[in-house]
Amino acid sequence: MDLTTIVLILDSSVRLATPLLLACLAGLYSERSGIFDIGLEGKMLAGAFFAAAAAYWTGSAWLGLLAAIAASIVLALVHGFASITQRGNQIVSGVAINFLAAGMTALLGQAWFSQGGRTPQLGGDARFGAITLPGAEALRDVPVVGEIYYELISGHNLIVYVAFLMVPLTWWVLFRTRFGLRLRAVGQNPAAVDTAGVSVPFLRYRAVIICGVLTGVAGAYLAIAQSAGFIVNMSAGKGYIALAALIFAKWRPWPAMGACFLFGFLDAVSIRLQGANVPVIGEVPVQFMQALPYILTVILLAGFIGRAVPPKAGGIPYVKER
Amino acid sequence: MSAPFEKLPTWVEVGVIPLVNVVVAFLVAGLVVLFIGENPLEAVKILIWGALGFGEGVGFTLFYTTNFIFTGLAVAVAFHAGLFNIGGEGQAYLGGLGVAVAALALDRYVPWWVTLPVATAAAALFGAAWALIPAYLQAKRGSHIVITTIMFNFIASSLMVWLLVDHLSPVGSMQPETRTFEAGGTLPELGGLFHLFGADMGAAPANISIFVALAACVFVYYFIWRTKIGYEIRATGLNPTAAVYAGISTVKITIVTMLVSGGLAGLMALNPVMGDQQRLQIDFVQGAGFVGIAVALMGRAHPVGVVLAAFLFGMLYQGGAELAFDMPTISRDMIVVIQALVILFAGALEHMFRPGIGRAFALMSTSQRERVVAEEERP
């Protein structure tokens, strides 16, 4: 395997890891505040649909992005209302949101566009195009460095860069700000935060809204950056993979990036390895590669490669004065 | 789960509150129809006629009902132990493998009534086996069962695609499916029964596995409410800490409950694989594992409730197909929306209307009313 092949695989790993990373960081905020969220998939799907629909009507990718974020926040608030205000079961609420998004996007897609749930193809300003970083063209012919800079680092769309910049930002917010400290505390011991005079519901609502914003961006990436329109069930389990990555990263931002990149890489390799013979092992079934993130997560959850301990108050509704 | 609410009489608790929740879910679904620009009442009329108005419709409704009874029971049994089995989809998929193995081995040599018990056992066994690993990981290693069962759904899907594409499809066939079963591997349809009532079932695939489903309901009732282990399961579900103090092994309860739950989900495969398609195909479960969640929530995890809820969802599935045909702006995805709303209102928001209903009820009972009246009359 030569350098070009490796660079191309890594390049597509970056593209495939981007929506996972955004959804994974979204889950990170929510779950660190003690609200489990298996509804990442649904929020991402809703974001993708409304991004495509709004971008089609307005012709602007930016308005598409805004619509995606708005739709995703609405679902996040439903989850917040059920799990914070109504003290409902967070898992059940997450499942409901996934179905609501799957049903609504297909239903509205059919009602509005009559193309079997798809949105019309988008082009031009309705999509986020590739950005060429300064000097990429000039460096293109320099061996190794030029190739890596031109192919791998430059030439992605805006959301890819935003996603990777979100990693240090999330780290800073969580571990260097007062809000982050309180957010982490409310996921470990909400009673202590309450005693300190900080509102547990308000903190959790803010975390859930941040989660909505990020899943909305992830959805917009799927529909108007990576592809040129919405197709039914386009998130295709990515929300669950992001959840797996979150567990794999043990609810920490930098490892989250590593896990998402790993899962993106596995995806890229499995597309490339279709039917190819790998030395020593022989032909690896594509299905095995596709299942690998889930298998790895189960093994991790079983505690065979380090332990993944979720935030202590996760999944438990907080009741003041009991 | 926390229940920081006042105690209400049983009939309000198991009757009025769930009914209100489900009614609200359907009202919101009606609003969605209105939003799309169609008439909800007209939609309901088409839906009910499509589900129950003619023989073939009833046949399809019963076919879907059978699926949902199995998966609904699977989720319900797990609920009693406080477990959330979201892996019905994968367990049913593996159950299909069990059915196919039994049918492929026997269909040429014995009649269907010999194959059926073997296939039933194999389906339950395979489904249970697929639930065993998440159960073990939850019980012994503390990994959350919701997450592991989700992962196992995806692993099951990959595993089955691999098996069907590379190993189970007949030589020379490009279709990812097994060969068609012979007569010994297919279940009789209910057409004869329909004729007794003077109805024609047409091409509907309803078959005798519905009786297996009803038998499973009776089994679940006895298992949960009439056996020692059922008592232990309910005790664990209500208060795990107290259960441990009472000498109940939560490890054992988790594993037994999930085995039964997975087995019930696996049985669902009898209906589509042996009853309808007569071969193992990709993605035959078609979300029934997830519908089971809505069915169990709506049926309050009781077999009678599960049968009623499964029938309602069976109607929705068949009637929804008719609806999509008659009102092209409403696609079949409307069912998924209704399913989501039922899960949301009957599950996650189950306590939302409780304070209001509690107040209304308090006003209805005389002693309370007298007190309220007395308070109002106080100067």
XYZ file of C-alpha atoms in Angstrom:
701
model
C 0.000 0.000 0.000
C 1.513 3.280 -1.059
C 1.257 6.701 0.541
C -1.486 7.917 -1.798
C -3.762 5.016 -0.831
C -3.141 5.588 2.858
C -3.782 9.318 2.526
C -6.988 8.654 0.601
C -8.242 6.200 3.237
C -7.417 8.653 6.033
C -9.103 11.405 4.053
C -12.335 9.465 3.785
C -11.969 8.474 7.463
C -12.063 12.191 8.325
C -15.221 12.655 6.261
C -16.906 9.636 7.813
C -15.793 10.540 11.344
C -17.168 14.098 11.224
C -20.886 13.378 11.868
C -19.906 10.786 14.490
C -17.695 13.312 16.246
C -20.362 16.018 16.347
C -22.996 13.598 17.652
C -20.525 12.090 20.096
C -19.637 15.500 21.577
C -23.358 16.271 21.712
C -23.911 13.131 23.749
C -20.923 14.068 25.884
C -22.538 17.306 27.103
C -25.885 15.647 27.741
C -24.589 12.564 29.497
C -22.045 14.484 31.562
C -24.990 16.435 32.950
C -26.741 13.191 33.871
C -29.193 12.928 30.972
C -28.666 9.721 28.998
C -29.360 10.241 25.367
C -29.968 7.401 22.976
C -31.912 9.846 20.831
C -28.776 11.161 19.090
C -29.762 9.216 16.004
C -33.201 10.816 15.821
C -31.979 14.358 16.383
C -29.335 13.905 13.713
C -31.924 12.578 11.265
C -34.327 15.436 11.968
C -31.450 17.887 11.519
C -30.537 16.322 8.188
C -34.098 16.542 6.890
C -34.760 20.117 7.904
C -31.325 21.202 6.661
C -32.091 19.794 3.238
C -35.651 21.133 3.158
C -34.673 24.647 4.255
C -31.628 24.731 1.982
C -33.841 23.697 -0.938
C -36.438 26.398 -0.295
C -34.040 29.220 0.514
C -31.078 28.163 -1.579
C -28.818 28.924 1.361
C -26.730 26.352 3.169
C -26.518 28.641 6.184
C -30.291 28.810 6.568
C -30.323 25.042 6.139
C -27.877 24.752 9.014
C -30.045 27.023 11.160
C -33.158 24.973 10.396
C -31.277 21.783 11.285
C -30.214 23.229 14.620
C -33.734 24.488 15.349
C -35.346 21.120 14.566
C -32.783 19.269 16.618
C -33.215 21.629 19.578
C -36.978 21.073 19.509
C -36.439 17.315 19.870
C -33.791 17.938 22.525
C -36.302 20.007 24.474
C -38.886 17.228 24.219
C -36.281 14.891 25.692
C -35.425 17.486 28.317
C -39.069 18.034 29.234
C -39.658 14.282 29.575
C -36.510 13.504 31.516
C -35.931 16.688 33.553
C -39.348 18.214 34.226
C -41.530 15.099 34.042
C -38.857 12.776 35.510
C -39.674 10.180 32.893
C -37.539 7.284 31.789
C -34.709 8.733 29.697
C -34.184 5.592 27.670
C -37.872 5.364 26.743
C -37.864 9.048 25.832
C -34.779 8.579 23.642
C -36.394 5.644 21.855
C -39.524 7.725 21.253
C -37.454 10.555 19.784
C -35.668 8.208 17.421
C -38.987 6.913 16.109
C -40.542 10.347 15.990
C -37.684 11.606 13.828
C -37.654 8.527 11.597
C -41.422 8.735 11.027
C -41.767 12.489 10.749
C -38.908 13.018 8.297
C -40.183 10.323 5.936
C -43.795 11.471 6.328
C -43.110 15.186 5.810
C -40.626 14.398 3.042
C -43.322 12.527 1.165
C -46.000 15.134 1.897
C -43.851 18.096 0.854
C -41.743 16.760 -1.997
C -43.514 13.569 -3.190
C -40.244 11.852 -4.026
C -40.587 8.831 -1.752
C -39.419 10.807 1.275
C -36.382 12.326 -0.414
C -35.745 16.005 -0.825
C -34.780 17.310 -4.262
C -31.096 17.377 -5.171
C -29.243 20.401 -3.890
C -26.422 22.254 -5.524
C -24.416 25.454 -5.449
C -24.995 27.682 -2.446
C -27.463 25.251 -0.912
C -24.513 23.063 0.084
C -21.342 23.589 2.064
C -18.557 23.280 -0.463
C -14.949 22.270 -0.030
C -12.560 24.835 1.367
C -9.034 24.986 0.013
C -6.674 26.042 2.760
C -4.055 28.700 1.984
C -1.005 27.365 0.227
C -2.563 24.004 -0.589
C -2.287 24.487 -4.335
C 1.274 25.716 -4.069
C 2.388 22.844 -1.855
C 0.526 20.236 -3.891
C 3.558 18.904 -5.723
C 5.881 18.753 -2.737
C 6.331 15.039 -1.983
C 4.756 13.585 1.201
C 4.057 16.875 3.010
C 2.272 18.378 0.028
C 0.204 15.292 -0.524
C -0.846 15.091 3.111
C -1.599 18.809 3.321
C -3.490 18.993 0.028
C -5.472 15.761 0.267
C -5.884 15.159 3.964
C -5.903 18.517 5.711
C -7.170 20.894 3.052
C -10.229 20.498 0.867
C -12.904 19.641 3.433
C -16.050 21.621 3.989
C -16.545 24.057 6.830
C -18.397 21.652 9.129
C -15.486 19.206 9.153
C -13.189 21.879 10.544
C -15.856 23.031 12.989
C -16.288 19.461 14.245
C -12.602 19.003 14.933
C -12.318 22.464 16.531
C -15.191 21.500 18.815
C -12.911 18.979 20.501
C -10.501 21.428 22.193
C -13.421 23.807 22.758
C -15.420 21.094 24.521
C -12.406 20.171 26.595
C -11.960 23.816 27.600
C -15.648 24.317 28.397
C -15.896 21.159 30.465
C -12.631 21.332 32.363
C -11.714 25.022 32.500
C -14.963 26.928 32.979
C -17.356 27.267 35.880
C -20.201 26.054 33.679
C -18.204 22.923 32.839
C -17.411 22.191 36.459
C -21.065 22.487 37.392
C -22.117 20.427 34.388
C -19.821 17.596 35.415
C -20.910 17.925 39.038
C -24.596 17.713 38.180
C -23.924 14.434 36.413
C -22.163 13.019 39.440
C -24.041 14.444 42.388
C -26.965 16.722 41.594
C -27.891 17.064 45.268
C -24.547 18.746 45.973
C -25.048 21.183 43.114
C -28.545 21.903 44.364
C -27.244 22.531 47.880
C -24.739 24.996 46.461
C -27.681 27.007 45.174
C -27.343 26.169 41.491
C -30.456 25.077 39.612
C -30.180 21.446 38.561
C -32.973 21.636 35.941
C -31.575 24.795 34.323
C -28.073 23.304 34.072
C -29.456 20.122 32.573
C -31.659 22.000 30.124
C -28.632 23.948 28.920
C -26.672 20.721 28.437
C -29.554 19.185 26.503
C -29.818 22.279 24.280
C -26.076 22.178 23.501
C -26.615 18.537 22.603
C -29.405 19.616 20.250
C -27.221 22.229 18.562
C -24.416 19.762 17.911
C -26.636 16.940 16.632
C -28.301 19.511 14.378
C -24.924 20.423 12.897
C -24.163 16.717 12.485
C -27.443 16.272 10.615
C -26.775 19.288 8.413
C -23.389 17.792 7.574
C -25.035 14.570 6.376
C -27.613 16.271 4.171
C -26.049 19.459 2.836
C -22.283 18.999 3.159
C -21.484 15.322 2.610
C -24.453 14.611 0.335
C -26.621 16.819 -1.832
C -30.010 16.226 -0.247
C -31.920 14.115 2.243
C -32.747 10.470 1.755
C -34.948 8.374 4.066
C -33.135 7.115 7.167
C -29.933 8.789 6.058
C -28.367 8.712 9.523
C -28.397 4.884 9.222
C -27.269 4.047 12.742
C -24.596 6.760 12.979
C -26.202 8.080 16.154
C -25.751 4.679 17.761
C -22.154 4.467 16.563
C -21.593 7.908 18.100
C -23.059 6.570 21.322
C -20.687 3.623 21.122
C -17.802 6.034 20.519
C -18.856 8.041 23.559
C -18.689 4.950 25.745
C -15.448 3.941 24.077
C -14.021 7.364 24.943
C -15.277 7.012 28.510
C -17.141 10.337 28.258
C -14.003 12.436 27.565
C -13.540 14.841 24.604
C -10.082 13.966 23.254
C -10.593 10.205 23.385
C -13.982 10.875 21.753
C -12.143 12.257 18.768
C -9.885 9.207 18.741
C -12.826 6.804 18.946
C -14.785 8.591 16.221
C -11.747 8.660 13.976
C -11.185 4.947 14.622
C -14.798 4.111 13.767
C -14.636 6.365 10.702
C -11.438 4.618 9.691
C -13.034 1.162 10.083
C -15.884 2.347 7.885
C -13.511 3.726 5.258
C -11.453 0.548 5.257
C -14.517 -1.681 5.020
C -15.691 0.226 1.945
C -12.253 -0.170 0.433
C -11.669 -3.774 1.425
C -14.868 -5.053 -0.147
C -13.892 -8.511 -1.367
C -10.164 -7.835 -1.101
C -7.776 -10.383 0.340
C -5.894 -9.340 3.446
C -2.545 -11.081 4.001
C -2.566 -13.748 6.763
C -6.296 -13.379 7.566
C -7.665 -13.953 4.078
C -10.883 -12.356 2.927
C -12.474 -10.350 5.708
C -16.271 -10.207 5.416
C -17.456 -6.617 4.983
C -20.190 -7.316 7.507
C -17.575 -8.091 10.129
C -15.852 -4.767 9.573
C -19.209 -3.001 9.798
C -20.039 -4.742 13.057
C -16.600 -4.109 14.541
C -17.410 -0.789 16.302
C -20.344 -2.456 18.044
C -18.321 -5.544 18.946
C -15.461 -3.422 20.296
C -17.913 -1.401 22.381
C -19.484 -4.524 23.869
C -16.028 -5.853 24.750
C -15.157 -2.525 26.340
C -18.437 -2.424 28.237
C -17.705 -5.890 29.550
C -14.604 -4.429 31.112
C -12.104 -6.483 29.153
C -10.191 -3.442 27.869
C -10.426 -0.962 30.694
C -13.691 -0.001 32.316
C -16.201 2.506 31.029
C -17.898 4.052 34.033
C -20.744 6.401 33.111
C -21.512 9.582 35.090
C -22.948 8.469 38.401
C -26.254 10.338 38.246
C -26.843 9.441 34.604
C -30.342 8.223 33.868
C -31.697 9.100 37.297
C -34.192 11.965 37.468
C -33.361 14.457 40.198
C -36.053 14.986 42.782
C -35.542 17.927 45.079
C -36.262 17.187 48.740
C -36.806 13.503 49.078
C -37.937 4.885 39.278
C -39.198 7.641 41.474
C -42.896 7.922 42.134
C -43.239 11.119 44.136
C -46.946 11.330 43.450
C -50.067 10.759 45.490
C -51.645 7.320 45.554
C -54.667 6.879 43.341
C -57.176 4.000 43.264
C -56.148 1.017 41.168
C -58.740 1.554 38.464
C -57.480 5.087 37.892
C -53.875 3.849 38.016
C -54.217 1.014 35.468
C -57.260 2.260 33.562
C -57.746 6.001 33.343
C -54.151 7.249 33.273
C -52.888 4.887 30.527
C -56.050 5.544 28.520
C -55.586 9.301 28.756
C -51.929 8.940 27.729
C -52.782 6.848 24.669
C -55.689 9.100 23.693
C -53.387 12.135 23.840
C -50.861 10.295 21.651
C -53.565 9.695 19.056
C -54.825 13.271 19.277
C -51.312 14.554 18.562
C -51.107 12.098 15.660
C -54.358 13.632 14.426
C -52.764 17.064 14.588
C -49.900 15.761 12.457
C -52.424 14.595 9.840
C -54.109 17.992 10.013
C -50.727 19.690 9.582
C -50.116 17.733 6.383
C -53.427 19.055 5.138
C -55.620 15.979 5.340
C -58.756 15.296 7.341
C -57.897 13.199 10.425
C -61.433 11.806 10.785
C -61.423 10.737 7.161
C -57.999 9.131 7.774
C -59.314 7.209 10.785
C -62.274 5.987 8.753
C -60.030 4.685 5.953
C -57.678 3.150 8.509
C -60.366 1.233 10.388
C -62.035 0.070 7.204
C -58.667 -1.026 5.798
C -57.910 -3.009 8.938
C -61.285 -4.573 9.702
C -63.630 -3.841 6.819
C -63.016 -6.945 4.701
C -61.643 -10.487 5.045
C -58.215 -9.888 3.581
C -57.751 -6.784 5.725
C -58.605 -8.728 8.876
C -56.185 -11.463 7.783
C -53.335 -8.986 7.473
C -54.281 -7.309 10.747
C -54.097 -10.673 12.526
C -50.777 -11.444 10.854
C -49.204 -8.242 12.197
C -50.927 -8.726 15.557
C -49.180 -12.096 15.920
C -45.755 -10.487 15.459
C -46.489 -7.760 17.972
C -47.882 -10.135 20.626
C -44.554 -11.981 20.658
C -42.313 -8.913 20.708
C -44.653 -7.081 23.095
C -44.532 -9.984 25.543
C -40.750 -10.060 25.229
C -40.431 -6.417 26.256
C -43.142 -6.824 28.923
C -41.396 -9.729 30.680
C -38.178 -7.716 30.863
C -40.080 -4.697 32.220
C -41.224 -6.738 35.210
C -37.618 -7.203 36.278
C -36.863 -3.526 35.670
C -34.909 -4.362 32.531
C -35.361 -2.606 29.221
C -34.868 -5.103 26.428
C -34.398 -2.964 23.355
C -32.816 -5.917 21.535
C -36.020 -7.642 20.405
C -35.123 -6.846 16.834
C -31.853 -8.788 16.956
C -33.292 -11.611 19.042
C -36.162 -12.070 16.580
C -33.671 -12.031 13.719
C -31.659 -14.826 15.327
C -34.913 -16.626 16.114
C -35.471 -16.680 12.360
C -32.192 -18.507 11.981
C -33.463 -21.134 14.430
C -36.725 -21.507 12.496
C -34.834 -21.820 9.217
C -32.430 -24.432 10.562
C -35.328 -26.553 11.846
C -37.415 -26.136 8.711
C -34.545 -26.774 6.288
C -33.581 -29.929 8.171
C -37.070 -31.394 8.508
C -39.350 -30.057 5.784
C -38.709 -32.889 3.321
C -39.315 -35.710 5.755
C -42.096 -34.836 8.182
C -45.422 -32.956 8.136
C -45.659 -29.405 9.450
C -47.062 -30.427 12.829
C -43.819 -32.231 13.576
C -41.687 -29.350 12.345
C -43.642 -26.721 14.293
C -42.633 -27.791 17.842
C -39.015 -28.226 16.751
C -38.986 -24.845 15.023
C -40.671 -23.249 18.044
C -38.014 -24.659 20.346
C -35.216 -23.617 17.974
C -36.594 -20.080 17.577
C -36.887 -19.622 21.330
C -33.442 -21.133 21.879
C -31.707 -18.932 19.317
C -33.502 -15.799 20.504
C -32.668 -16.608 24.118
C -29.039 -17.285 23.231
C -28.774 -13.856 21.621
C -30.172 -12.276 24.796
C -27.902 -14.317 27.051
C -24.707 -12.360 26.371
C -26.159 -8.907 27.169
C -27.892 -10.477 30.178
C -24.638 -11.976 31.431
C -22.766 -8.727 30.871
C -25.418 -6.781 32.792
C -25.641 -9.257 35.646
C -21.972 -10.066 36.119
C -20.008 -7.173 34.690
C -22.393 -4.264 35.125
C -22.602 -3.148 31.506
C -25.872 -1.400 30.781
C -28.350 -3.763 29.108
C -29.869 -1.043 26.930
C -26.538 -0.232 25.337
C -25.459 -3.853 24.886
C -28.797 -4.905 23.376
C -28.634 -1.970 20.925
C -25.145 -3.086 19.926
C -26.384 -6.660 19.606
C -29.133 -5.546 17.218
C -26.503 -4.213 14.844
C -24.229 -7.205 15.315
C -27.181 -9.540 14.611
C -27.994 -7.649 11.457
C -24.393 -7.905 10.175
C -24.167 -11.557 11.193
C -27.378 -12.481 9.396
C -26.436 -10.617 6.216
C -23.120 -12.444 6.214
C -24.758 -15.836 6.828
C -27.452 -15.301 4.198
C -25.138 -13.923 1.536
C -22.196 -16.237 2.023
C -23.547 -19.430 3.566
C -27.298 -19.977 3.543
C -28.303 -18.957 0.044
C -28.482 -21.923 -2.346
C -25.525 -22.477 -4.690
C -25.848 -20.333 -7.791
C -28.465 -18.020 -6.311
C -27.772 -14.321 -6.051
C -30.654 -13.713 -3.650
C -29.581 -13.359 -0.003
C -32.166 -15.880 1.218
C -32.482 -19.602 1.922
C -34.287 -21.958 -0.419
C -38.066 -22.052 -0.117
C -39.288 -24.525 2.483
C -41.237 -27.587 1.332
C -44.726 -28.339 2.663
C -43.278 -29.831 5.871
C -41.780 -26.457 6.775
C -44.774 -24.225 6.252
C -47.618 -23.348 8.598
C -51.293 -23.704 7.589
C -53.060 -20.411 7.030
C -56.255 -19.348 8.722
C -58.225 -19.359 5.468
C -60.307 -22.381 6.535
C -61.225 -20.706 9.800
C -62.263 -17.596 7.905
C -64.497 -19.688 5.656
C -66.365 -20.961 8.704
C -67.437 -17.372 9.248
C -68.154 -16.895 5.577
C -65.185 -14.580 4.989
C -62.442 -14.772 2.400
C -58.922 -14.102 3.657
C -57.547 -13.597 0.165
C -53.755 -13.382 0.065
C -53.396 -12.478 3.743
C -50.660 -14.508 5.457
C -52.331 -14.942 8.875
C -51.511 -18.447 10.055
C -51.752 -20.737 13.030
C -48.747 -19.165 14.761
C -51.303 -16.772 16.263
C -52.294 -19.670 18.525
C -48.667 -20.067 19.566
C -48.733 -16.346 20.384
C -51.867 -16.716 22.510
C -50.322 -19.732 24.260
C -47.282 -17.562 24.951
C -49.593 -15.022 26.613
C -50.982 -17.682 28.938
C -47.439 -18.848 29.660
C -46.292 -15.315 30.489
C -49.269 -14.797 32.785
C -48.508 -17.965 34.747
C -44.775 -17.365 34.681
C -44.939 -13.808 36.040
C -47.859 -14.053 38.480
C -48.083 -17.705 39.467
C -44.543 -19.016 39.865
C -41.901 -18.430 42.502
C -39.427 -17.105 39.991
C -42.089 -14.768 38.592
C -42.589 -13.393 42.080
C -38.848 -12.891 42.407
C -38.759 -11.127 39.038
C -41.485 -8.691 40.095
C -39.839 -8.129 43.461
C -36.533 -7.324 41.756
C -38.260 -4.957 39.361
C -40.055 -3.080 42.131
C -37.086 -2.758 44.452
C -33.775 -4.429 43.641
C -32.254 -3.583 47.014
C -35.131 -5.105 48.946
C -35.005 -8.146 46.658
C -31.347 -8.705 47.523
C -32.177 -8.462 51.243
C -34.914 -11.038 50.712
C -32.297 -13.449 49.428
C -33.148 -13.115 45.738
C -30.171 -13.438 43.420
C -30.335 -10.513 40.994
C -27.791 -12.249 38.777
C -30.119 -15.223 38.382
C -33.192 -13.021 37.893
C -31.511 -10.888 35.232
C -30.349 -13.898 33.282
C -33.597 -15.890 33.545
C -35.714 -12.856 32.651
C -33.621 -12.015 29.618
C -33.597 -15.629 28.444
C -37.400 -15.728 28.561
C -37.610 -12.297 26.962
C -35.193 -13.194 24.182
C -36.954 -16.519 23.646
C -40.311 -14.785 23.212
C -38.788 -12.308 20.768
C -37.239 -15.221 18.873
C -40.634 -16.933 18.570
C -41.856 -13.987 16.521
C -39.871 -15.408 13.593
C -42.301 -18.357 13.283
C -44.935 -16.057 11.857
C -43.080 -14.364 8.982
C -40.517 -17.097 8.212
C -42.599 -20.303 8.415
C -46.010 -18.737 8.071
C -45.569 -16.118 5.381
C -42.413 -16.166 3.263
C -41.515 -19.821 3.808
C -37.851 -18.957 3.597
C -35.370 -16.913 5.621
C -34.897 -13.469 4.116
C -32.925 -10.376 5.004
C -34.674 -7.973 7.330
C -37.850 -9.988 7.820
C -38.328 -8.549 11.335
C -39.125 -5.108 9.899
C -39.121 -3.213 13.146
C -41.468 -5.564 15.015
C -38.922 -5.720 17.822
C -39.290 -1.989 18.311
C -43.071 -2.007 17.996
C -42.923 -4.414 20.941
C -41.736 -1.522 23.113
C -44.826 0.544 22.306
C -47.056 -2.511 22.693
C -45.638 -3.396 26.109
C -45.873 0.198 27.337
C -49.414 0.551 26.093
C -50.453 -2.852 27.435
C -48.932 -2.039 30.827
C -46.785 -5.195 30.579
C -49.809 -7.437 31.174
C -50.575 -10.228 28.646
C -54.191 -9.078 28.194
C -53.033 -5.507 27.641
C -50.331 -6.751 25.263
C -52.893 -8.636 23.140
C -55.129 -5.564 22.931
C -52.229 -3.221 22.161
C -50.791 -5.682 19.616
C -54.171 -5.835 17.897
C -54.329 -2.048 17.801
C -50.863 -1.868 16.257
C -51.821 -4.693 13.874
C -54.737 -2.544 12.772
C -52.449 0.454 12.412
C -50.036 -1.504 10.225
C -52.680 -2.936 7.917
C -54.945 0.128 7.980
C -51.898 2.341 7.490
C -51.070 0.535 4.257
C -54.630 1.162 3.034
C -54.357 4.786 4.153
C -51.105 5.309 2.243
C -52.881 3.945 -0.825
C -55.955 6.165 -0.494
C -54.237 9.333 0.727
C -50.903 9.531 -1.100
C -49.741 12.501 0.990
C -49.815 10.273 4.088
C -47.160 7.609 3.715
C -46.937 4.452 5.826
C -44.446 6.285 8.023
C -47.478 7.713 9.807
C -47.471 4.426 11.752
C -43.947 5.087 12.968
C -45.026 8.547 14.109
C -47.995 7.094 16.022
C -45.691 4.461 17.519
C -43.292 7.201 18.628
C -46.105 9.234 20.173
C -47.431 6.198 22.056
C -43.946 5.488 23.422
C -43.529 9.152 24.327
C -46.870 9.691 26.075
C -47.447 6.218 27.539
C -43.792 5.758 28.466
C -41.605 8.791 28.982
C -44.400 11.205 29.870
C -46.557 8.715 31.775
C -46.756 10.988 34.824
C -47.617 14.156 32.960
C -51.376 13.978 33.384
C -51.294 12.338 36.804
C -51.543 15.537 38.904
C -54.472 16.756 36.836
C -56.269 13.431 36.932
C -55.535 13.170 40.652
C -57.145 16.560 41.254
C -60.141 15.721 39.099
C -60.548 12.456 40.949
C -60.247 14.149 44.320
C -63.076 16.481 43.375
C -65.213 13.514 42.424
C -64.925 11.647 45.713
C -67.431 12.986 48.253
C -65.305 13.454 51.329
C -62.730 15.374 49.354
C -65.403 17.482 47.744
C -66.880 18.370 51.081
C -63.509 19.504 52.288
C -62.910 21.594 49.200
C -66.360 23.101 49.475
C -65.840 23.786 53.180
C -62.546 25.501 52.415
C -64.116 27.628 49.757
C -66.926 28.669 52.070
C -64.542 29.710 54.811
C -64.621 33.503 55.010
